[in-house]
Tab-separated table of C-alpha atoms and ligand atoms in Angstrom:
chain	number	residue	atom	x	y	z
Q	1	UNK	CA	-5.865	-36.015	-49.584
Q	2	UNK	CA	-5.967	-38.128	-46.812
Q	3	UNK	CA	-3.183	-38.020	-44.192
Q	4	UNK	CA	-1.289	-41.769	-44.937
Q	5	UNK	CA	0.330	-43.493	-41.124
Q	6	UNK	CA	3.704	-44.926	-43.007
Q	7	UNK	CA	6.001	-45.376	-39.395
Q	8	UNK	CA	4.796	-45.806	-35.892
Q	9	UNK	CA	7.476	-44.217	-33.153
Q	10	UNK	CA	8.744	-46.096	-30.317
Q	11	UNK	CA	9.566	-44.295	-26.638
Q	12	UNK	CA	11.594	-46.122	-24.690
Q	13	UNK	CA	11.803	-44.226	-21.794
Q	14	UNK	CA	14.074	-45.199	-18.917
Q	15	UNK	CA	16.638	-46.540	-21.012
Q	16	UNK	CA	17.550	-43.202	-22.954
Q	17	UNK	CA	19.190	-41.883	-19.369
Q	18	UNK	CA	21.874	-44.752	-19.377
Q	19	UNK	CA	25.254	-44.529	-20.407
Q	20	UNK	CA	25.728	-44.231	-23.945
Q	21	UNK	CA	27.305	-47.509	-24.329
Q	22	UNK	CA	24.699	-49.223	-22.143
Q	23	UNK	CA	22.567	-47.315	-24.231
Q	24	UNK	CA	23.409	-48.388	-27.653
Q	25	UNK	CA	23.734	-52.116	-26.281
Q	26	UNK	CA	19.854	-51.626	-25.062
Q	27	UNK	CA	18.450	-49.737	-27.907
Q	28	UNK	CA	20.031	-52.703	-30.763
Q	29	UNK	CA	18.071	-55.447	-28.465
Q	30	UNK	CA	14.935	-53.563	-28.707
Q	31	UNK	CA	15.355	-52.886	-32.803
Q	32	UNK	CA	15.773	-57.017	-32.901
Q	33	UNK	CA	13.227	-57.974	-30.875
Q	34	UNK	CA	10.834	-55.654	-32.749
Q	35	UNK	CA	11.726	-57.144	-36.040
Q	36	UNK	CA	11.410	-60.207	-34.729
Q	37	UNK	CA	7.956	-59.940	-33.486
Q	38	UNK	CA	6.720	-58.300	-36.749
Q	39	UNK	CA	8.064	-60.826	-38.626
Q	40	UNK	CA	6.351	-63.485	-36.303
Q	41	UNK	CA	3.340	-62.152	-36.186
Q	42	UNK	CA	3.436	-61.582	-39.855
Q	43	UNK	CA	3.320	-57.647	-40.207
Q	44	UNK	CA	4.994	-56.064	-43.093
Q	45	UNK	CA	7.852	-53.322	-42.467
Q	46	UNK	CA	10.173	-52.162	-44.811
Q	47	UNK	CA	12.483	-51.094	-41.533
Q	48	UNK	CA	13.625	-50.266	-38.497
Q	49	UNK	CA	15.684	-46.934	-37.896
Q	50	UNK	CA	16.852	-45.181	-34.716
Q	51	UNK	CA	16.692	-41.889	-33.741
Q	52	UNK	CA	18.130	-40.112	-30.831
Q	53	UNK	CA	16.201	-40.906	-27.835
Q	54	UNK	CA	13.423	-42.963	-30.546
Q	55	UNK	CA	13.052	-45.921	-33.100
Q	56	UNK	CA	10.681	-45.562	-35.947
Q	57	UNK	CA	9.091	-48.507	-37.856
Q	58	UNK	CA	8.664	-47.591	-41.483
Q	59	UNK	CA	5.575	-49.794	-42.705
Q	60	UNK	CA	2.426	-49.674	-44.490
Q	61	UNK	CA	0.415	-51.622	-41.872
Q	62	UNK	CA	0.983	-48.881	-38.794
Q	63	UNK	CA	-1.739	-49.611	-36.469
Q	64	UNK	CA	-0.796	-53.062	-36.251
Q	65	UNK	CA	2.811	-52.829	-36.332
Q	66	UNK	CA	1.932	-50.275	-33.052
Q	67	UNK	CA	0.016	-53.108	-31.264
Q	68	UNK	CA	2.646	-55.340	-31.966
Q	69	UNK	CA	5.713	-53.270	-30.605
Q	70	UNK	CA	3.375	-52.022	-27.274
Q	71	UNK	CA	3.904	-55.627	-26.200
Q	72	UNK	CA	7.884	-55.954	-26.525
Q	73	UNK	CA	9.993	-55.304	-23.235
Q	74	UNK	CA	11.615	-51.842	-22.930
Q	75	UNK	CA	8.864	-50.283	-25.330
Q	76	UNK	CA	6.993	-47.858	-22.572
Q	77	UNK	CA	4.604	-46.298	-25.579
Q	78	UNK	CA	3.799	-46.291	-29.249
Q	79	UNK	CA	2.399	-44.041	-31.669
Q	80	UNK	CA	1.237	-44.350	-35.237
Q	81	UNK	CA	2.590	-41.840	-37.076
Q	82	UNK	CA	1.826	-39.615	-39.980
Q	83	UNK	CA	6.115	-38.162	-41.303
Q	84	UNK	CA	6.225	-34.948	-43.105
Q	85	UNK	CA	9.068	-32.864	-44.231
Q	86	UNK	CA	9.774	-30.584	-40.961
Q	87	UNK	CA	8.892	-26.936	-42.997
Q	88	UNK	CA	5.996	-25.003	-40.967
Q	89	UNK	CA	3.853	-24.762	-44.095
Q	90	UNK	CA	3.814	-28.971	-44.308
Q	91	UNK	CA	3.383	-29.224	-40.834
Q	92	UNK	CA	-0.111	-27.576	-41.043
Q	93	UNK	CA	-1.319	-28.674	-44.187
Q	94	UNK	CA	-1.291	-32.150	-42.541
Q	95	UNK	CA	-1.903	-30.443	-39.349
Q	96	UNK	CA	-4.962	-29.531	-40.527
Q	97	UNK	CA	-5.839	-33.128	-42.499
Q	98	UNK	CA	-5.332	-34.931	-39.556
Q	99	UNK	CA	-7.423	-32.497	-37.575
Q	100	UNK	CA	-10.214	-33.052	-40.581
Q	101	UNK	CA	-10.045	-37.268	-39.904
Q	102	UNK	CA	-9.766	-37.460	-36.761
Q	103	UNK	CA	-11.586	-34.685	-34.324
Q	104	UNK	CA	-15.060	-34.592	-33.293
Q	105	UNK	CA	-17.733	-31.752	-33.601
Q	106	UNK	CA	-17.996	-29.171	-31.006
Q	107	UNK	CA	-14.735	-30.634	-29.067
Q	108	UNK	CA	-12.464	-28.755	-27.631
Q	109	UNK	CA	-8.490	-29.569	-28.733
Q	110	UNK	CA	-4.817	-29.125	-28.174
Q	111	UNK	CA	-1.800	-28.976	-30.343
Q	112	UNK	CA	1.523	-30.240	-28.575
Q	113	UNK	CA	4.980	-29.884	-30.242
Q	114	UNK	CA	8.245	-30.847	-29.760
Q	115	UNK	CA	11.415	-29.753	-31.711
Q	116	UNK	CA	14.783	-31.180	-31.696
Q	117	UNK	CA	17.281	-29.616	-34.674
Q	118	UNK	CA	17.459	-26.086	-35.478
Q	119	UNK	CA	14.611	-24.975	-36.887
Q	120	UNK	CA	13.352	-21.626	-38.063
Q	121	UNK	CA	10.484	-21.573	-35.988
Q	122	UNK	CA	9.921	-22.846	-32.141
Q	123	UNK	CA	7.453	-25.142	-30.868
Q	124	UNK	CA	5.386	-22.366	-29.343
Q	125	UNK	CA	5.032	-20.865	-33.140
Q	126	UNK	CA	3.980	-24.537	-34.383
Q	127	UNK	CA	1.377	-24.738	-31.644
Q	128	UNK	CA	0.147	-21.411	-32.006
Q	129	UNK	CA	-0.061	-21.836	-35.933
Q	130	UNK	CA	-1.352	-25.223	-36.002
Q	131	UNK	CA	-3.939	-24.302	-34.038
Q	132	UNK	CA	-5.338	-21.320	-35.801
Q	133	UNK	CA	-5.302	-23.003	-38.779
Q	134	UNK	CA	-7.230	-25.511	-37.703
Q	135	UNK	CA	-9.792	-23.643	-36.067
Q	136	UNK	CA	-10.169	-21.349	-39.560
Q	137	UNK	CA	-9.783	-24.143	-41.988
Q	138	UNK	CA	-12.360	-26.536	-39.834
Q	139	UNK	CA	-14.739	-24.012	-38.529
Q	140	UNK	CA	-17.441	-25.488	-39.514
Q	141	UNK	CA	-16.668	-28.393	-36.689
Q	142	UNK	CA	-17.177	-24.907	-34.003
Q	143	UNK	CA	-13.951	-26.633	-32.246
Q	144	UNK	CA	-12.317	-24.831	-29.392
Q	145	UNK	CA	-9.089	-24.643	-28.299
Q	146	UNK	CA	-8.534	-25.836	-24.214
Q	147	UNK	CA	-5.264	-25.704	-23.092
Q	148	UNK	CA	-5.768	-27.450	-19.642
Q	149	UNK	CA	-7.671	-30.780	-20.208
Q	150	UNK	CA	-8.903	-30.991	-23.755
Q	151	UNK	CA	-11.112	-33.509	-25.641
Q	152	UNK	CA	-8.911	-34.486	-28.448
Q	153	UNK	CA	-4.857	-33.728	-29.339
Q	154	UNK	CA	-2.619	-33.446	-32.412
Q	155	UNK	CA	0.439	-34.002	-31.637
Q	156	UNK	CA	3.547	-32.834	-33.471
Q	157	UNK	CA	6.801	-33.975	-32.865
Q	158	UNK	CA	10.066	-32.236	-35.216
Q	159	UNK	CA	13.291	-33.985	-35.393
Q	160	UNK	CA	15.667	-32.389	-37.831
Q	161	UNK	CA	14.352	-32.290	-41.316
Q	162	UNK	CA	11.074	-34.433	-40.446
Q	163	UNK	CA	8.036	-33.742	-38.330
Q	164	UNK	CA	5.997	-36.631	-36.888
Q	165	UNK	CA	2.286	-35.692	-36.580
Q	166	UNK	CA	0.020	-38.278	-34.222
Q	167	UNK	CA	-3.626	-38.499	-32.327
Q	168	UNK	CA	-2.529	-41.717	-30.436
Q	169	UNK	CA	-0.152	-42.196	-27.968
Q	170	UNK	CA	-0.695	-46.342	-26.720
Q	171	UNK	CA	0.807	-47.864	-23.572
Q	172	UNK	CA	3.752	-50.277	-24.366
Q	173	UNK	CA	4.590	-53.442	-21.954
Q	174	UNK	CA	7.879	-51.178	-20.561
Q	175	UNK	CA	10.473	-52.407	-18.816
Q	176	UNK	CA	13.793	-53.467	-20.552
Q	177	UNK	CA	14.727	-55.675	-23.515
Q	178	UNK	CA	15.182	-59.221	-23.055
Q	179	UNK	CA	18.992	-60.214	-22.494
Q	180	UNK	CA	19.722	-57.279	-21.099
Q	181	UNK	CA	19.792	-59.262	-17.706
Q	182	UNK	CA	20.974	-62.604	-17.514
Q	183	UNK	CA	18.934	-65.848	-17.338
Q	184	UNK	CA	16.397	-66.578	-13.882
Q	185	UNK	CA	14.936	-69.721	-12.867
Q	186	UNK	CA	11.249	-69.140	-12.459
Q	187	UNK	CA	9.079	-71.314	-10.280
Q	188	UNK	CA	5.859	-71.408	-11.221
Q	189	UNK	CA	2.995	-73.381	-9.788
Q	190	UNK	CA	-0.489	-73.451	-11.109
Q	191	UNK	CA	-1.310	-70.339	-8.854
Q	192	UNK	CA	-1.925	-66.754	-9.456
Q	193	UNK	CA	1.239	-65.128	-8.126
Q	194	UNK	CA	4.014	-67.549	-9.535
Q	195	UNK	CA	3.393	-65.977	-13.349
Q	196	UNK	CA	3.114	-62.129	-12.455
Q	197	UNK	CA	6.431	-62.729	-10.382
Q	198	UNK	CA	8.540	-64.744	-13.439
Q	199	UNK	CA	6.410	-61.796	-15.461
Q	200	UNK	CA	8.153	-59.257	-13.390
Q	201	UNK	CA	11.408	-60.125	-13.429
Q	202	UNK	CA	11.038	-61.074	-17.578
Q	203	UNK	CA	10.078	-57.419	-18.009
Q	204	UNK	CA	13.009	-55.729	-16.268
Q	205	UNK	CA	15.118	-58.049	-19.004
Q	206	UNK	CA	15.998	-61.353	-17.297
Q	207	UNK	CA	15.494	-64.384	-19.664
Q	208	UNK	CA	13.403	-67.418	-17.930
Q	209	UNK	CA	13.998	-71.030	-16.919
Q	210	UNK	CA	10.667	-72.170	-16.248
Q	211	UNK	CA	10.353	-75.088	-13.613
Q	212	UNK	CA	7.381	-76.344	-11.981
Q	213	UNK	CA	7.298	-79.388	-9.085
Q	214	UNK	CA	5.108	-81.875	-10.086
Q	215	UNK	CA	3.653	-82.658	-6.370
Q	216	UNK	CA	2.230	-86.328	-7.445
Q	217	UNK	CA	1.157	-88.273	-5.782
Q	218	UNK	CA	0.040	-85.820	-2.933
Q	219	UNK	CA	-1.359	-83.411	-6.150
Q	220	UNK	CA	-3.954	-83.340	-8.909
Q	221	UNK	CA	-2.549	-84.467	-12.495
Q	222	UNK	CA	-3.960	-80.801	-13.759
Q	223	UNK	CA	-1.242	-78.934	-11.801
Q	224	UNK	CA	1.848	-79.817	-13.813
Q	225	UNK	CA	-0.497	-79.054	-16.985
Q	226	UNK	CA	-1.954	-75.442	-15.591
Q	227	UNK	CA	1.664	-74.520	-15.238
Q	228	UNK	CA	3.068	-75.388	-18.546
Q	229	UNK	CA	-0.257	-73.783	-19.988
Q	230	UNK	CA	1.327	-70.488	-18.152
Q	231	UNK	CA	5.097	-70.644	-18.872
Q	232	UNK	CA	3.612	-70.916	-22.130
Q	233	UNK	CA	1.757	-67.987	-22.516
Q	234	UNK	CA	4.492	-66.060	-20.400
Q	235	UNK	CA	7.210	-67.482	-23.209
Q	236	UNK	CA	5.027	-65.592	-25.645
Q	237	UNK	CA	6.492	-62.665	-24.605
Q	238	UNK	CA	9.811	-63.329	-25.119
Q	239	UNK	CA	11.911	-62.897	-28.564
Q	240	UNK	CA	15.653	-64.391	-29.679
Q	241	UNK	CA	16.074	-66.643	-27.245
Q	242	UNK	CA	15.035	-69.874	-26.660
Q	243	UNK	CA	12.690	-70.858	-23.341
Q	244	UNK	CA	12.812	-73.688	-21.761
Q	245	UNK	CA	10.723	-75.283	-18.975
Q	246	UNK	CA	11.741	-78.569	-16.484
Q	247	UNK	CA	9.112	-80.521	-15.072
Q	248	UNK	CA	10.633	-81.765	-11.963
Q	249	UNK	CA	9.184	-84.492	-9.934
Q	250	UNK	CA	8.720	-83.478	-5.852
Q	251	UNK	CA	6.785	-86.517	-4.614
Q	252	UNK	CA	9.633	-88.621	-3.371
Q	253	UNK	CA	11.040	-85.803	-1.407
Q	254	UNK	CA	7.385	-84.756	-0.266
Q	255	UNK	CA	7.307	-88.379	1.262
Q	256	UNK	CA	10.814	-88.395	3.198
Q	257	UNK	CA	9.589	-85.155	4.852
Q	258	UNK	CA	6.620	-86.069	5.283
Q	259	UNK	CA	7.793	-89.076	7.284
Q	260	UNK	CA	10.626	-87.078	9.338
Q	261	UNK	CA	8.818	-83.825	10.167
Q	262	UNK	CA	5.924	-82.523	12.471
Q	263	UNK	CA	3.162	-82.175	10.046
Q	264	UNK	CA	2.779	-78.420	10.684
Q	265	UNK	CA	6.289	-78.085	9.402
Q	266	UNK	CA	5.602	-79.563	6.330
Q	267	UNK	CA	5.567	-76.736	4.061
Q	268	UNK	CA	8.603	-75.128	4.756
Q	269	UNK	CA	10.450	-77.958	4.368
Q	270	UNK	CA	8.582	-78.757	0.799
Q	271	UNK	CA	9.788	-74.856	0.106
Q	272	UNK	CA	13.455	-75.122	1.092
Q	273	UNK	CA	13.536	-78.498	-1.027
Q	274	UNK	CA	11.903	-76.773	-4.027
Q	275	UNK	CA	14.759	-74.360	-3.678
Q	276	UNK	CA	17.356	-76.759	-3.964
Q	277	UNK	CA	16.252	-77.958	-6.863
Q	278	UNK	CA	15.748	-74.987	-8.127
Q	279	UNK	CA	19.160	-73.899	-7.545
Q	280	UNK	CA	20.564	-77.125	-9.527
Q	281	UNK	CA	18.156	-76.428	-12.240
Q	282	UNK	CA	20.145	-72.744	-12.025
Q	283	UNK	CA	23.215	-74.291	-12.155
Q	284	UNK	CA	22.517	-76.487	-15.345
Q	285	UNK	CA	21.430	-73.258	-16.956
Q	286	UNK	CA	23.731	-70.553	-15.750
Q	287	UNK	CA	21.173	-68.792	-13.969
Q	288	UNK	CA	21.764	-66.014	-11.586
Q	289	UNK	CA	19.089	-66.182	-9.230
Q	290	UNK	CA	15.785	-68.148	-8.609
Q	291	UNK	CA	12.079	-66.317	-8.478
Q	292	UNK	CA	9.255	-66.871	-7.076
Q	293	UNK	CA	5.796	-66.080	-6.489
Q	294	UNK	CA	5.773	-65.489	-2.608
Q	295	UNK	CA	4.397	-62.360	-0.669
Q	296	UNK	CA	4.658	-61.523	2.580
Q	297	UNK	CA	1.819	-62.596	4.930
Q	298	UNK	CA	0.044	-64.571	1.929
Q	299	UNK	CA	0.498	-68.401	3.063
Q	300	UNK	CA	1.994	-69.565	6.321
Q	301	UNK	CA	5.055	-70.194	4.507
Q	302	UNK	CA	5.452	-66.776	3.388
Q	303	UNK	CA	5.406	-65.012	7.006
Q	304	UNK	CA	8.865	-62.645	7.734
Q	305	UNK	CA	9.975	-65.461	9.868
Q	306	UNK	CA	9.303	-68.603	7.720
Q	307	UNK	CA	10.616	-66.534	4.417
Q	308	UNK	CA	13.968	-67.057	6.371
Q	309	UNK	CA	13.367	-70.126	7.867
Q	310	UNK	CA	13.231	-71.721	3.519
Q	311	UNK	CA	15.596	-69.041	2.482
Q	312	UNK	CA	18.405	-70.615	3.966
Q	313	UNK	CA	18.472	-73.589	2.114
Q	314	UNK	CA	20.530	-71.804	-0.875
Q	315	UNK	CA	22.629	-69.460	0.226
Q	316	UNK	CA	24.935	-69.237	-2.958
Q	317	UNK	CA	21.945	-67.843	-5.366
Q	318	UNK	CA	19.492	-64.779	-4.482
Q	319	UNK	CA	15.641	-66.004	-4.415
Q	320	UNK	CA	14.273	-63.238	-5.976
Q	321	UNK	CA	10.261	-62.320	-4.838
Q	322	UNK	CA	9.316	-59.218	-7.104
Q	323	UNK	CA	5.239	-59.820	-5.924
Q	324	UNK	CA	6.701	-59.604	-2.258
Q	325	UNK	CA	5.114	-56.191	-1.217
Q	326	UNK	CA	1.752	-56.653	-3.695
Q	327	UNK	CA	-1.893	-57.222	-2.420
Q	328	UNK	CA	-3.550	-59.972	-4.183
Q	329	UNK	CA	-5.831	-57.675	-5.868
Q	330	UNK	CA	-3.286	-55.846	-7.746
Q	331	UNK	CA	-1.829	-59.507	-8.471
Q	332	UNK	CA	-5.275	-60.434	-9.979
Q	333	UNK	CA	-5.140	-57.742	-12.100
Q	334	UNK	CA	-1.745	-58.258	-13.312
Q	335	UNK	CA	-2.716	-61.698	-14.273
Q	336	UNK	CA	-5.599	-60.513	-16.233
Q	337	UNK	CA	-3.321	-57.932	-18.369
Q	338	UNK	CA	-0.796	-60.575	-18.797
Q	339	UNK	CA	-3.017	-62.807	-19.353
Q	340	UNK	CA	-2.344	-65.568	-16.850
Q	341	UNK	CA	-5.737	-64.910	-15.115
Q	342	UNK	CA	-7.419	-67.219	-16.812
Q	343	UNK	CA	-5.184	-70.341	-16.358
Q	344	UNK	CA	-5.171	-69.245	-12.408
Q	345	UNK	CA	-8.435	-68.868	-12.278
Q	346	UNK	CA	-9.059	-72.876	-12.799
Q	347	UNK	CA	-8.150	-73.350	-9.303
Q	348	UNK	CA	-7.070	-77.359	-9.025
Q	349	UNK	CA	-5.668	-78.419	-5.823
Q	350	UNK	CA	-1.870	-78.952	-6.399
Q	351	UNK	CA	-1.367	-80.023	-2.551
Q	352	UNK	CA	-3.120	-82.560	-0.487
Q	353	UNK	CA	0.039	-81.979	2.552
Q	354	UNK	CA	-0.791	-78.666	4.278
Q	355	UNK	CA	-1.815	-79.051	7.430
Q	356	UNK	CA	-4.495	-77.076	9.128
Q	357	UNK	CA	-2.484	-75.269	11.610
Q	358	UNK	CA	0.615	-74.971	9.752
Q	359	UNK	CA	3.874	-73.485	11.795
Q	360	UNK	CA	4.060	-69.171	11.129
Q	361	UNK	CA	7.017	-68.645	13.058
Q	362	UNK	CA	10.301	-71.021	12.817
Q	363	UNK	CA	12.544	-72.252	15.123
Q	364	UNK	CA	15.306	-70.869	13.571
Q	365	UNK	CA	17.754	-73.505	14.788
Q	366	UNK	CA	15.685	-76.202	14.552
Q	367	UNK	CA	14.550	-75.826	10.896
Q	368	UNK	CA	18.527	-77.391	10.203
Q	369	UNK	CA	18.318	-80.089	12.724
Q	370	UNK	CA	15.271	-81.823	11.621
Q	371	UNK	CA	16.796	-81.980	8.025
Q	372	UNK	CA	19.462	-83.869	9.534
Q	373	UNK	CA	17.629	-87.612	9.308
Q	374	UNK	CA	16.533	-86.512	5.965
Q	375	UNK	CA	17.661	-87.864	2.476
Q	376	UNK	CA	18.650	-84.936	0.430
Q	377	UNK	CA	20.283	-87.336	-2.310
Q	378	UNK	CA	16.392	-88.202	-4.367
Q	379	UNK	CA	16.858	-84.511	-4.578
Q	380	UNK	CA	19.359	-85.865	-7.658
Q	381	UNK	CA	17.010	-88.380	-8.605
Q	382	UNK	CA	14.372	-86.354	-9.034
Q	383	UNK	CA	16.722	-83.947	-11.026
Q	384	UNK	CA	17.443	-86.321	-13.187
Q	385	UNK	CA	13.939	-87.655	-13.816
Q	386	UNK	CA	12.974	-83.897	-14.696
Q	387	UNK	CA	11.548	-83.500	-18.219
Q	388	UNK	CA	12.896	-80.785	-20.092
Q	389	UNK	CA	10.402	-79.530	-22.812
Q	390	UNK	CA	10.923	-76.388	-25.348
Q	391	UNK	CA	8.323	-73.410	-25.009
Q	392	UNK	CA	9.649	-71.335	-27.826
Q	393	UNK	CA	12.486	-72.023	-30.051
Q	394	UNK	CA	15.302	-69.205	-31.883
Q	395	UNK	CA	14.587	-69.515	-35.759
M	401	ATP	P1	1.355	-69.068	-6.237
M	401	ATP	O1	2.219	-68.080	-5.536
M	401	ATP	O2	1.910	-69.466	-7.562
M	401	ATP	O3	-0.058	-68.616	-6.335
M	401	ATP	P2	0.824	-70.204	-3.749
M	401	ATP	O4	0.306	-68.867	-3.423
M	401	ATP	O5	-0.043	-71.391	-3.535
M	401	ATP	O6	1.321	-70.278	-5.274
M	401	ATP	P3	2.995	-71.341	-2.261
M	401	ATP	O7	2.477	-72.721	-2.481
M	401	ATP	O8	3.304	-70.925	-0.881
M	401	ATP	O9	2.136	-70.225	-2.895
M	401	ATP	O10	4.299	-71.190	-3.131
M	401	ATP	C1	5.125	-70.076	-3.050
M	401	ATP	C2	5.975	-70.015	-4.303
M	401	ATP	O11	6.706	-71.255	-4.455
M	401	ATP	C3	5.147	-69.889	-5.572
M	401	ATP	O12	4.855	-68.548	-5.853
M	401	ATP	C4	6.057	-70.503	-6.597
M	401	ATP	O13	7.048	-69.588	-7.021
M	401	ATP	C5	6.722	-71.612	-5.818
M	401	ATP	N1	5.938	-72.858	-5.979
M	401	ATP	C6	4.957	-73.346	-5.201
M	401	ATP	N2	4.488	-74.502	-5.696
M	401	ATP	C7	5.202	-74.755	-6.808
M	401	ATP	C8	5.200	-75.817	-7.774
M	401	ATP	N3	4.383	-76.862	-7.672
M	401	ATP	N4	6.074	-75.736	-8.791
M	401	ATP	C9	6.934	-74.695	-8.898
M	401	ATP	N5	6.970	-73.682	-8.029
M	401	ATP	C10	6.127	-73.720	-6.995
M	402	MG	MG1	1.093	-67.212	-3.551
């Protein structure tokens, strides 16, 4: 007989120590957005059932429905699973299968339980039995039993009248469901940081906006393009709702600064303008806050001091930074497990403005004044001349 994976089991860690109502809300958004990717990505299930503190998917296809459900917010780790009735002597009978397919010659192993329900046995018995069995019934494999750090595990998890047996444990994507936070507007340029940032704040739940400043003339045609190809991809990861993206033009604005400031004060002035319009595009969308891409120290714009110099354009909507404290290596690498790398990586100049000695620390009070000759009204225009295009659609 061969041991048959009919359900993989999802953990979703962080969310099983809120309130029970909280709770409840959290764990139905996860059970629809796991249906929903299964069903988009065409993987048979016959369904979804919760369990205290778990959610099982019953299907015949379990390794895939696993790989599927690792990349849904709020799923911290899957396992394909083999589900036996929870009575010792079926526990290692298939203890002992699974031990058959799956371990190696001359490896050492562990058995791990778990037991939630009364049982007439504890974990320490299932551990201690599964194990001897296995190292009688399989003795010809000369395994050995290592406590501490061993080669290979079975894992055995008993919930009532079922036990769960499982090799694998995979990493999930974490996090929280989608819509458990409200909507975001995410700037994103055609960098590297802009996607793990509107990444970041998608995982902890928030549902995205995308908008990205199309800098022509003063940028490279590509730019707008290298952005949309990363909202995207980052869309991909979101289920039930729909995603939208505006493609705002910031070249008439780029041109009134550029004829009312010193040029070395150029970019903070483009950066407290792209926050205004990102705040209207947050106000067409009910959106509770606006995120971006910025770290400290990275560009001149980004310093402690010019951070507040831009901030205080909005006031009435947070500007959320969740890269703010990262090094760029550990952004790279988020990009590359997102997958955003790549589109990053192209590296198109999206602003021919900066200057070469660009101001680090603001004048506080004169970053105001010098907006004061300004025309903040083609902020509107541009507004309205922003194309509004559909990255994923609710079926
Ligand atoms: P990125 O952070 O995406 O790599 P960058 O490092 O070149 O871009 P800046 O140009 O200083 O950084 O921009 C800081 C933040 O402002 C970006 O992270 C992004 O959130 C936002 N931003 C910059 N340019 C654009 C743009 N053309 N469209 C939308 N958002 C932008
Ligand atoms: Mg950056």
């Amino acid at each position: 007989m061969e041991p048959e994976y009919s359900a993989v089991l999802l953990r979703y860690g962080e969310i099983g120590i809120k309130s029970r109502q909280t709770r409840k809300h959290m764990v139905d958004l996860l059970v629809k957005h796991v249906g929903t990717a299964l069903r988009e990505k065409g993987t048979p299930f016959d369904r979804i059932r919760t369990e205290y503190g778990r959610i099982f998917i019953e299907t015949s296809d379990a390794p895939r429905a696993a790989a599927v459900a690792s990349r849904v917010f709020g799923i911290v780790s899957v396992s394909p699973v083999i589900v036996v009735e929870s009575a010792m002597e079926k526990i290692l009978e298939m203890g002992l299968l699974v031990a058959q397919k799956h371990f190696t010659r001359g490896k050492s192993f562990a058995v791990r339980a778990s037991r939630l329900g009364s049982h007439a046995y504890t974990s320490q018995e299932i551990r201690e039995q599964l194990g001897a069995r296995i190292l009688e019934g399989l003795s010809e494999l000369e395994l050995r039993v290592d406590l501490d750090s061993p080669d290979q595990y079975i894992y055995v998890e008993v919930r009532n009248d079922r036990a769960y047996l499982f090799t694998q444990t995979v990493k999930g994507v974490g996090g929280m469901p989608t819509g458990s936070q409200g909507t975001v507007v995410c700037l994103i340029s055609s960098g590297l940081d802009s996607p793990v940032a509107a990444y970041k704040a998608m995982k902890r739940g928030c549902i995205p906006v995308f908008v990205t400043f199309d800098n022509m003339p003063y940028s490279n045609e590509a730019c707008a393009n290298i952005a949309v190809k990363q909202a995207s991809l980052l869309a991909q990861y979101i289920y039930d709702h729909e995603v939208k993206m505006y493609i705002v033009p910031h070249g008439l604005d780029l041109t009134d600064i550029v004829d009312h400031v010193p040029q070395r004060m150029t970019c903070l002035y483009c950066k407290r303008n792209m926050f205004r319009l990102g705040r209207e595009v947050a106000i067409r969308e009910n959106a509770d806050a606006i995120v971006t891409g910025e770290i400290i120290g990275e560009q001149a714009s980004q310093t402690s001091r010019n951070l507040r110099a831009t901030s205080s354009a909005v006031c009435d909507f947070p500007i959320l930074r969740p890269c703010i404290g990262e090094d760029k290596v550990d952004i790279e690498h988020l990009g590359m497990e997102i997958g955003t790398y790549q589109f990053a990586k192209e590296n198109v100049s999206c602003c021919t403005l900066p200057p070469k000695y660009p101001v680090v620390r603001a004048n506080i009070d004169e970053v105001g004044a010098l907006e004061g000759g300004m025309d903040l009204s083609v902020l509107d225009k541009e507004i309205s001349l922003a194309k509004v295009i559909v990255l994923r659609s609710v079926e």
